[in-house]
Amino acid sequence: MSVPPPSTEPASSARTVLDADEIARTVTRMAHEILEANHGAEQLVLLGIPTRGVPLAERIGAAIGQVESRAPRIGQLDITMYRDDLRNQPTRTVGRTRLPGDIDDATVLLVDDVLFSGRTVAAALDALKDIGRPRAVRLAVLVDRGHRQLPIRADHVGKNLPTATGERVHVRFAETDGSTEVAIERPGDGTGA
Amino acid sequence: MKNLLSAADLSVAEIDSVLDLAEEMAEVQSRPIKKLPALRGRTVVNLFFEDSTRTRSSFELAGKWLSADVINVSAKGSSVSKGESLRDTVLTIAAMGVDAMVIRHPASGAPAQAAAWTGIPVINAGDGTHEHPTQALLDAYAIRNHLRRGNHDDLAGARIAIVGDITHSRVARSNVALLRTLGAQVIMVAPPTLLPSGVDTWGVEISNDLDAVIDSVDIAMMLRVQRERMSGGYFPTPREYTVGYGLTRERLAAMKPGAAICHPGPMNRGLEISADAADAASSLILDQVAAGVAVRMSVLYHLLGGEEETT
């Protein structure tokens, strides 16, 4: 029996906004939206942003593969080295970048779990620029929690979740956290700082 | 990690972290645009008081590919040739506001001294006969990749012979420290005259007979015979050295299948390593050079990629 790794925050200290079934339905809807907007999966490359953008990209890709005859290419794009706050934090562990072949002239769909300030996405756009020249770049997120600090918006949103700045949104996937849910934690809840 | 002065200072976790990130850096090396913005605005000085091709070039490329500003100062053509002391040179460079120094010096301990004098991060790029930690890291990286291709997990349990001029070799000292930390079995093979005093305390096997061990090792790491550091009398003739301790065609043939050859460079072809061995399919020598930039990028990121020390 595999024991799920303990997540840093106990789920019980926060309110669950989406459970595993709701996330599955949301991902299916997003997959259809993405196909409709891109006229199919041809020339579509999904790049998940580690950590939790990666399992989300894989889930969306699998959902697209169930509708289309062929699944889109899926990879991952680490943006650690492109962050604008590297100097303000202890040295960050760099994740993996894995490109599923050439991205020139493809439509790249960046996939992340939560859209918040927009800085991660801005870093991802910088990272993409160094790797190739996609025909177009789109953004899909499971949760848009608002509070943007840059002029960035998502093309495909699983759930718009209005939040206060002090609240924390936790997206968990079975692949990375042992369970699948979106939870919102208010200041003072649980043990998290 | 504040400095990288000795391979002995590194824990298994730190070594793994450096080598794992080097894998990602190697991927960047294969891109058309070999540049990451991680160290934008940082300045690294390569301060080389000894000649170098590989180490200096690879540190320069590593810094530049991480978008740091890199300047090179060599003893020749600097105020060192006017008699400026190491301390004054180091303090002068530090006073200019640099973020890190990469130092190679003929005196053992010079980089550690520089770190103590300045308080800024220092990377030891080879000091006398003491250590050359980034060489050991890139050797471990190249060996690890080779072992993984052969479906081994990592270096734990691998049998590695370090052959030749151990006495004068900072590469050997750093490699022994690093490989032992990673759990490899290390065998020192050298004539008694080229084994340093105290080698029996290093926790390694020692042999004077290369033929007795060559068929049992996973890696044969051949060291350069450092004639520039020798004052003579270590072995009768170069020919005799080759007969006893060179990786000849015959010894290459005696190595077990899947075994590989390393050499930190520059090579004395025909002395410690034959052309057959240097150019063999099982030679990792060019892999080591290629790994040099990726590993040094990783080291620079580990030292400079996070918050600035406010002391």
Coordinates of C-alpha atoms in Angstrom, one line a residue:
Chain A
M1 CA 0.0 0.0 0.0
S2 CA 1.5 3.3 -1.0
V3 CA 1.3 6.1 1.6
P4 CA 0.7 9.5 0.2
P5 CA 3.5 12.0 1.0
P6 CA 2.4 14.4 3.8
S7 CA 1.5 17.8 2.3
T8 CA 2.9 20.8 4.1
E9 CA -0.6 21.9 5.1
P10 CA -3.3 19.6 6.5
A11 CA -6.3 19.7 4.1
S12 CA -8.6 19.8 7.1
S13 CA -7.5 23.3 8.1
A14 CA -8.8 24.8 4.9
R15 CA -12.1 24.9 3.0
T16 CA -12.3 22.6 -0.1
V17 CA -13.4 24.6 -3.1
L18 CA -13.1 21.8 -5.7
D19 CA -12.9 18.1 -5.0
A20 CA -11.4 15.5 -7.2
D21 CA -14.6 14.8 -9.3
E22 CA -15.2 18.5 -9.8
I23 CA -11.5 19.0 -10.9
A24 CA -12.0 16.1 -13.4
R25 CA -15.1 17.8 -14.8
T26 CA -13.4 21.1 -14.9
V27 CA -10.4 19.7 -16.8
T28 CA -12.7 18.0 -19.3
R29 CA -14.5 21.3 -19.9
M30 CA -11.1 23.1 -20.3
A31 CA -10.0 20.5 -22.8
H32 CA -13.0 21.1 -25.0
E33 CA -12.6 24.8 -24.8
I34 CA -9.0 24.5 -25.8
L35 CA -9.8 22.3 -28.7
E36 CA -12.6 24.7 -29.8
A37 CA -10.3 27.8 -29.6
N38 CA -7.4 26.1 -31.4
H39 CA -9.5 24.2 -34.0
G40 CA -8.1 20.9 -32.9
A41 CA -4.9 19.6 -31.3
E42 CA -2.7 19.8 -34.4
Q43 CA 0.3 22.0 -33.7
L44 CA -0.7 22.3 -30.1
V45 CA 2.0 21.9 -27.4
L46 CA 1.1 21.9 -23.7
L47 CA 3.9 23.1 -21.4
G48 CA 3.2 22.6 -17.7
I49 CA 5.0 24.9 -15.3
P50 CA 6.4 22.9 -12.4
T51 CA 5.4 21.8 -9.9
R52 CA 1.6 21.4 -10.2
G53 CA 1.3 22.8 -13.7
V54 CA 2.9 19.5 -14.9
P55 CA 0.2 17.1 -13.7
L56 CA -2.5 19.6 -14.8
A57 CA -1.0 19.7 -18.3
E58 CA -0.9 15.9 -18.4
R59 CA -4.5 15.7 -17.3
I60 CA -5.7 18.3 -19.9
G61 CA -3.6 16.5 -22.5
A62 CA -5.2 13.2 -21.7
A63 CA -8.7 14.7 -21.8
I64 CA -7.9 16.2 -25.2
G65 CA -6.6 12.8 -26.4
Q66 CA -9.9 11.2 -25.5
V67 CA -11.7 13.6 -27.8
E68 CA -9.2 13.9 -30.7
S69 CA -7.6 11.1 -32.5
R70 CA -4.2 12.1 -31.3
A71 CA -3.1 13.7 -28.0
P72 CA -1.2 17.0 -28.1
R73 CA 2.5 17.1 -27.3
I74 CA 3.2 17.6 -23.6
G75 CA 6.3 19.0 -21.9
Q76 CA 7.3 21.1 -19.0
L77 CA 8.9 24.5 -18.7
D78 CA 10.8 25.4 -15.5
I79 CA 10.9 29.1 -14.9
T80 CA 13.0 29.3 -11.7
M81 CA 16.0 30.9 -13.4
Y82 CA 13.7 33.5 -14.9
R83 CA 12.1 34.7 -11.7
D84 CA 12.5 38.3 -10.9
D85 CA 12.8 37.6 -7.1
L86 CA 15.7 35.1 -7.1
R87 CA 17.9 37.5 -5.1
N88 CA 15.3 37.9 -2.4
Q89 CA 15.0 34.3 -1.4
P90 CA 17.3 31.4 -0.4
T91 CA 18.6 29.6 -3.5
R92 CA 15.7 27.9 -5.1
T93 CA 15.8 24.4 -6.4
V94 CA 15.6 24.4 -10.2
G95 CA 13.0 22.1 -11.8
R96 CA 13.2 20.3 -15.1
T97 CA 12.5 21.7 -18.5
R98 CA 11.5 19.0 -21.0
L99 CA 10.4 20.1 -24.5
P100 CA 8.4 17.6 -26.6
G101 CA 10.4 18.5 -29.8
D102 CA 10.5 21.8 -31.6
I103 CA 8.1 24.5 -30.6
D104 CA 8.7 26.9 -33.4
D105 CA 5.5 27.7 -35.2
A106 CA 3.5 25.6 -32.7
T107 CA 0.8 27.0 -30.5
V108 CA 2.2 26.7 -27.0
L109 CA -0.4 26.4 -24.2
L110 CA 1.3 27.3 -20.9
V111 CA -0.4 25.4 -18.1
D112 CA -0.2 26.4 -14.4
D113 CA -2.3 25.6 -11.3
V114 CA -3.0 29.1 -9.9
L115 CA -2.8 32.5 -11.6
F116 CA -2.1 35.1 -9.0
S117 CA 0.3 38.1 -9.5
G118 CA 1.2 37.0 -13.1
R119 CA 4.9 37.1 -12.4
T120 CA 5.3 33.3 -13.0
V121 CA 3.7 33.6 -16.4
A122 CA 5.8 36.6 -17.3
A123 CA 8.9 34.5 -16.4
A124 CA 7.5 31.7 -18.5
L125 CA 7.2 34.0 -21.5
D126 CA 10.8 35.1 -21.1
A127 CA 11.8 31.4 -20.8
L128 CA 9.9 30.5 -24.0
K129 CA 11.6 33.3 -25.9
D130 CA 15.0 31.7 -25.2
I131 CA 13.8 28.3 -26.4
G132 CA 12.1 29.1 -29.7
R133 CA 9.4 31.2 -31.5
P134 CA 6.0 29.7 -31.1
R135 CA 3.3 30.9 -33.5
A136 CA 1.1 31.8 -30.5
V137 CA 1.3 31.4 -26.7
R138 CA -1.9 30.8 -24.7
L139 CA -2.4 30.3 -21.0
A140 CA -4.6 27.8 -19.1
V141 CA -4.9 27.8 -15.4
L142 CA -7.0 25.7 -13.0
V143 CA -7.7 28.7 -10.6
D144 CA -7.6 32.4 -11.2
R145 CA -7.5 34.0 -7.8
G146 CA -7.1 37.6 -9.0
H147 CA -4.7 40.2 -7.6
R148 CA -2.7 40.6 -10.8
Q149 CA 0.4 42.8 -10.7
L150 CA 1.1 42.6 -14.5
P151 CA -1.1 42.9 -17.6
I152 CA -1.6 39.2 -18.0
R153 CA -4.8 37.2 -18.3
A154 CA -5.6 33.5 -18.9
D155 CA -7.2 32.2 -22.0
H156 CA -8.7 29.2 -20.3
V157 CA -9.7 29.3 -16.6
G158 CA -11.0 26.3 -14.6
K159 CA -12.4 28.4 -11.8
N160 CA -12.4 32.0 -11.0
L161 CA -11.9 32.2 -7.3
P162 CA -12.1 35.6 -5.7
T163 CA -9.7 35.7 -2.8
A164 CA -8.3 38.2 -0.2
T165 CA -4.6 38.7 -0.5
G166 CA -3.9 37.1 2.9
E167 CA -5.7 33.9 1.9
R168 CA -3.8 30.9 0.4
V169 CA -5.0 28.7 -2.4
H170 CA -3.7 25.1 -2.3
V171 CA -4.0 23.0 -5.4
R172 CA -3.3 19.4 -4.8
F173 CA -3.0 16.6 -7.3
A174 CA -2.7 12.9 -6.5
E175 CA 0.4 12.7 -8.6
T176 CA 2.3 15.3 -6.4
D177 CA 0.4 15.4 -3.2
G178 CA -1.4 12.1 -2.7
S179 CA -4.9 13.7 -3.0
T180 CA -6.7 15.9 -5.5
E181 CA -8.4 19.1 -4.5
V182 CA -8.4 22.9 -4.5
A183 CA -8.6 24.3 -1.0
I184 CA -8.6 27.9 0.3
E185 CA -7.0 28.7 3.6
R186 CA -7.8 31.9 5.5
P187 CA -5.1 33.6 7.7
G188 CA -5.0 32.0 11.1
D189 CA -6.3 28.6 9.7
G190 CA -4.2 25.5 10.2
T191 CA -0.5 25.5 10.9
G192 CA 0.7 27.2 7.7
A193 CA 2.4 30.6 8.0
Chain B
M1 CA 26.9 26.9 0.1
K2 CA 28.9 30.1 0.8
N3 CA 32.2 29.1 -0.8
L4 CA 33.5 26.1 -2.7
L5 CA 37.0 25.6 -1.3
S6 CA 37.3 21.9 -0.8
A7 CA 35.4 18.8 -2.1
A8 CA 35.6 17.5 1.4
D9 CA 33.2 20.2 2.6
L10 CA 30.4 18.9 0.4
S11 CA 27.6 16.6 1.7
V12 CA 26.0 14.0 -0.4
A13 CA 22.9 16.2 -0.7
E14 CA 24.9 19.2 -1.8
I15 CA 26.8 17.1 -4.4
D16 CA 23.6 15.6 -5.7
S17 CA 22.0 19.0 -5.9
V18 CA 25.0 20.4 -7.9
L19 CA 25.1 17.4 -10.3
D20 CA 21.3 17.3 -10.8
L21 CA 21.2 21.0 -11.7
A22 CA 24.2 20.4 -14.0
E23 CA 22.0 18.1 -16.0
E24 CA 19.5 20.9 -16.5
M25 CA 22.4 23.2 -17.4
A26 CA 23.6 20.7 -20.0
E27 CA 20.2 20.9 -21.6
V28 CA 20.6 24.7 -21.9
Q29 CA 24.0 24.1 -23.6
S30 CA 22.2 22.3 -26.4
R31 CA 19.9 25.2 -27.1
P32 CA 20.5 27.8 -29.8
I33 CA 20.3 30.5 -27.2
K34 CA 22.6 29.3 -24.4
K35 CA 21.7 31.9 -21.8
L36 CA 19.7 32.1 -18.6
P37 CA 19.1 35.3 -16.7
A38 CA 19.6 33.8 -13.2
L39 CA 22.8 35.8 -12.4
R40 CA 21.9 39.0 -14.2
G41 CA 23.6 41.9 -12.4
R42 CA 26.1 39.7 -10.6
T43 CA 29.9 40.1 -11.3
V44 CA 32.3 37.2 -11.2
V45 CA 36.1 37.6 -11.4
N46 CA 38.3 34.8 -12.6
L47 CA 41.6 35.4 -10.8
F48 CA 44.2 33.0 -12.3
F49 CA 47.7 33.0 -11.1
E50 CA 48.5 29.9 -13.1
D51 CA 48.0 29.0 -16.7
S52 CA 44.7 27.3 -17.6
T53 CA 42.7 26.6 -20.7
R54 CA 39.7 24.4 -19.7
T55 CA 39.0 25.7 -16.2
R56 CA 39.3 29.4 -17.0
S57 CA 37.3 29.1 -20.3
S58 CA 34.6 27.0 -18.7
F59 CA 34.2 29.3 -15.7
E60 CA 34.0 32.2 -18.1
L61 CA 31.4 30.5 -20.2
A62 CA 29.5 29.3 -17.2
G63 CA 29.2 32.9 -15.8
K64 CA 28.3 34.4 -19.1
W65 CA 25.6 31.8 -19.9
L66 CA 24.0 32.6 -16.6
S67 CA 24.1 36.3 -17.6
A68 CA 26.7 37.3 -15.0
D69 CA 29.4 39.8 -15.9
V70 CA 32.7 38.0 -16.0
I71 CA 36.1 39.5 -16.0
N72 CA 39.4 37.6 -16.2
V73 CA 42.5 38.6 -14.3
S74 CA 45.7 36.6 -14.9
A75 CA 49.0 37.0 -13.1
K76 CA 50.7 37.8 -16.4
G77 CA 49.8 41.3 -17.4
S78 CA 48.4 42.3 -14.0
S79 CA 50.0 44.1 -11.1
V80 CA 51.0 40.7 -9.7
S81 CA 53.9 40.9 -12.1
K82 CA 54.9 44.2 -10.5
G83 CA 55.1 42.4 -7.2
E84 CA 51.7 43.1 -5.7
S85 CA 50.9 40.5 -3.0
L86 CA 48.0 38.0 -3.2
R87 CA 46.2 39.8 -0.3
D88 CA 46.4 43.2 -2.0
T89 CA 45.3 41.8 -5.3
V90 CA 42.3 40.1 -3.8
L91 CA 41.3 43.0 -1.6
T92 CA 41.6 45.4 -4.6
I93 CA 39.3 43.2 -6.7
A94 CA 36.9 42.8 -3.8
A95 CA 36.8 46.6 -3.3
M96 CA 35.5 47.0 -6.8
G97 CA 32.3 45.3 -5.6
V98 CA 32.4 41.9 -7.3
D99 CA 30.0 39.2 -6.1
A100 CA 32.3 36.2 -6.3
M101 CA 35.9 35.2 -7.1
V102 CA 37.1 32.1 -8.9
I103 CA 40.7 31.7 -7.8
R104 CA 43.5 29.5 -9.1
H105 CA 46.9 29.8 -7.4
P106 CA 50.1 27.8 -7.1
A107 CA 50.0 28.0 -3.3
S108 CA 47.8 25.5 -1.5
G109 CA 45.2 27.4 0.7
A110 CA 45.2 30.6 -1.3
P111 CA 41.5 30.6 -2.1
A112 CA 40.6 29.9 1.5
Q113 CA 42.8 32.8 2.5
A114 CA 41.0 35.0 0.0
A115 CA 37.6 34.0 1.3
A116 CA 38.8 34.8 4.8
W117 CA 40.2 38.2 3.8
T118 CA 37.2 39.4 1.8
G119 CA 34.1 37.5 3.0
I120 CA 32.7 37.2 -0.5
P121 CA 32.0 33.8 -2.1
V122 CA 35.2 32.2 -3.4
I123 CA 35.5 29.1 -5.7
N124 CA 38.7 27.2 -5.6
A125 CA 39.7 26.6 -9.2
G126 CA 42.9 24.7 -8.2
D127 CA 45.3 25.6 -5.4
G128 CA 48.8 24.2 -5.6
T129 CA 48.7 20.5 -4.9
H130 CA 45.8 20.8 -2.5
E131 CA 42.4 20.7 -4.2
H132 CA 40.4 21.3 -7.4
P133 CA 36.8 20.7 -6.3
T134 CA 35.0 21.6 -9.5
Q135 CA 37.1 19.1 -11.4
A136 CA 36.1 16.4 -9.0
L137 CA 32.4 17.5 -9.4
L138 CA 32.6 17.3 -13.2
D139 CA 34.4 14.0 -13.0
A140 CA 31.6 12.6 -10.8
Y141 CA 29.1 14.0 -13.2
A142 CA 30.7 12.4 -16.3
I143 CA 31.2 9.1 -14.4
R144 CA 27.6 9.2 -13.0
N145 CA 26.2 9.7 -16.5
H146 CA 28.4 6.8 -17.8
L147 CA 27.2 4.5 -15.1
R148 CA 23.6 5.4 -15.6
R149 CA 23.9 4.6 -19.3
G150 CA 25.0 1.1 -18.1
N151 CA 21.9 0.9 -15.9
H152 CA 23.8 1.5 -12.7
D153 CA 22.2 3.9 -10.2
D154 CA 25.1 6.1 -9.2
L155 CA 28.6 6.0 -7.9
A156 CA 28.0 4.1 -4.7
G157 CA 29.9 0.9 -4.9
A158 CA 31.6 1.8 -8.2
R159 CA 35.3 0.8 -8.2
I160 CA 37.5 3.7 -9.4
A161 CA 41.2 3.6 -9.9
I162 CA 43.1 6.9 -9.7
V163 CA 46.4 6.3 -11.4
G164 CA 49.7 8.1 -11.6
D165 CA 51.2 11.2 -10.1
I166 CA 49.1 11.3 -6.8
T167 CA 51.7 13.4 -5.0
H168 CA 51.3 16.5 -7.1
S169 CA 47.7 16.0 -8.0
R170 CA 45.0 18.3 -6.5
V171 CA 42.6 16.6 -8.8
A172 CA 43.3 13.3 -7.0
R173 CA 42.8 14.8 -3.6
S174 CA 39.5 16.4 -4.5
N175 CA 38.3 13.2 -6.3
V176 CA 39.2 11.0 -3.3
A177 CA 37.1 13.3 -1.0
L178 CA 34.1 13.5 -3.3
L179 CA 34.1 9.9 -4.5
R180 CA 34.4 8.6 -0.9
T181 CA 31.5 10.9 0.2
L182 CA 29.4 9.3 -2.6
G183 CA 30.3 5.8 -1.5
A184 CA 32.7 4.8 -4.3
Q185 CA 35.6 2.4 -3.8
V186 CA 38.8 4.3 -4.6
I187 CA 42.1 2.7 -5.4
M188 CA 45.3 4.8 -5.7
V189 CA 47.7 3.3 -8.1
A190 CA 51.2 4.8 -8.3
P191 CA 54.8 4.1 -7.9
P192 CA 55.9 4.6 -4.2
T193 CA 57.7 7.8 -5.2
L194 CA 54.5 9.4 -6.4
L195 CA 52.4 8.5 -3.4
P196 CA 52.3 11.4 -0.9
S197 CA 53.1 10.8 2.8
G198 CA 49.9 10.2 4.7
V199 CA 48.1 8.6 1.8
D200 CA 47.4 5.6 4.1
T201 CA 45.1 7.9 6.2
W202 CA 42.9 8.8 3.2
G203 CA 40.7 5.7 3.5
V204 CA 41.5 4.3 0.1
E205 CA 43.1 1.2 -1.3
I206 CA 46.7 1.6 -2.4
S207 CA 48.5 -0.4 -5.0
N208 CA 51.8 -0.1 -6.8
D209 CA 50.7 -2.6 -9.5
L210 CA 48.4 -1.3 -12.2
D211 CA 48.2 -4.6 -14.0
A212 CA 46.8 -6.2 -10.8
V213 CA 43.8 -3.8 -10.6
I214 CA 43.1 -2.7 -14.2
D215 CA 40.8 -5.6 -15.0
S216 CA 38.6 -5.1 -11.9
V217 CA 37.8 -1.3 -12.1
D218 CA 34.7 0.4 -13.5
I219 CA 36.7 3.6 -14.1
A220 CA 40.4 4.2 -14.7
M221 CA 41.2 7.9 -14.0
M222 CA 44.6 8.6 -15.4
L223 CA 46.4 11.6 -14.0
R224 CA 48.8 13.9 -15.9
V225 CA 52.4 13.5 -15.0
Q226 CA 53.1 17.0 -13.8
R227 CA 56.6 17.6 -14.9
E228 CA 56.3 21.4 -14.1
R229 CA 55.9 20.6 -10.4
M230 CA 58.6 18.0 -10.2
S231 CA 62.2 18.5 -9.3
G232 CA 63.3 15.2 -10.7
G233 CA 64.0 11.8 -9.3
Y234 CA 60.4 10.4 -9.1
F235 CA 60.9 7.8 -11.8
P236 CA 63.9 6.8 -13.9
T237 CA 62.7 7.6 -17.4
P238 CA 59.3 8.5 -19.1
R239 CA 59.5 5.2 -20.9
E240 CA 59.8 3.3 -17.6
Y241 CA 56.8 5.2 -16.2
T242 CA 54.7 4.3 -19.2
V243 CA 55.6 0.6 -18.9
G244 CA 54.7 0.6 -15.2
Y245 CA 51.8 3.0 -15.0
G246 CA 50.6 4.1 -18.5
L247 CA 47.2 3.2 -19.9
T248 CA 48.7 1.3 -22.8
R249 CA 46.9 -0.5 -25.6
E250 CA 47.4 -3.8 -23.7
R251 CA 45.9 -2.5 -20.4
L252 CA 43.0 -0.9 -22.3
A253 CA 42.3 -4.4 -23.7
A254 CA 42.4 -5.8 -20.2
M255 CA 39.7 -3.5 -18.8
K256 CA 36.4 -5.1 -18.2
P257 CA 33.4 -4.5 -20.6
G258 CA 31.6 -1.3 -19.8
A259 CA 34.6 0.2 -17.9
A260 CA 35.6 3.8 -18.9
I261 CA 38.6 6.0 -18.9
C262 CA 38.9 9.5 -17.5
H263 CA 41.7 12.1 -17.6
P264 CA 41.4 15.6 -16.3
G265 CA 43.6 17.0 -19.1
P266 CA 45.8 18.2 -20.5
M267 CA 47.1 14.8 -21.5
N268 CA 50.7 13.7 -22.1
R269 CA 49.8 11.3 -24.9
G270 CA 52.2 8.4 -25.0
L271 CA 53.3 9.0 -21.4
E272 CA 50.4 8.3 -18.9
I273 CA 47.9 7.5 -21.6
S274 CA 48.2 6.0 -25.0
A275 CA 46.5 7.5 -28.1
D276 CA 44.4 4.3 -28.3
A277 CA 43.1 4.8 -24.8
A278 CA 42.6 8.6 -25.1
D279 CA 40.5 8.1 -28.3
A280 CA 38.8 4.9 -27.3
A281 CA 35.0 4.6 -27.4
S282 CA 35.2 4.1 -23.6
S283 CA 37.0 7.4 -23.1
L284 CA 35.0 10.0 -21.2
I285 CA 37.6 12.7 -21.6
L286 CA 35.6 14.9 -23.9
D287 CA 32.5 14.2 -21.8
Q288 CA 34.5 15.6 -18.9
V289 CA 35.3 18.8 -20.8
A290 CA 31.6 19.2 -21.9
A291 CA 30.5 18.6 -18.3
G292 CA 32.9 21.3 -17.1
V293 CA 30.7 24.2 -18.2
A294 CA 27.4 22.7 -17.0
V295 CA 28.8 21.8 -13.6
R296 CA 30.4 25.2 -13.1
M297 CA 27.1 26.9 -14.1
S298 CA 25.5 24.8 -11.4
V299 CA 28.1 25.7 -8.8
L300 CA 27.8 29.5 -9.6
Y301 CA 24.0 29.2 -9.3
H302 CA 24.3 27.5 -6.0
L303 CA 26.6 30.2 -4.7
L304 CA 25.0 33.2 -6.2
G305 CA 21.5 32.3 -7.2
G306 CA 19.8 33.1 -3.9
E307 CA 19.4 36.0 -1.6
E308 CA 22.4 38.1 -1.0
E309 CA 24.1 37.7 2.4
T310 CA 23.6 40.7 4.6
T311 CA 26.4 40.5 7.0

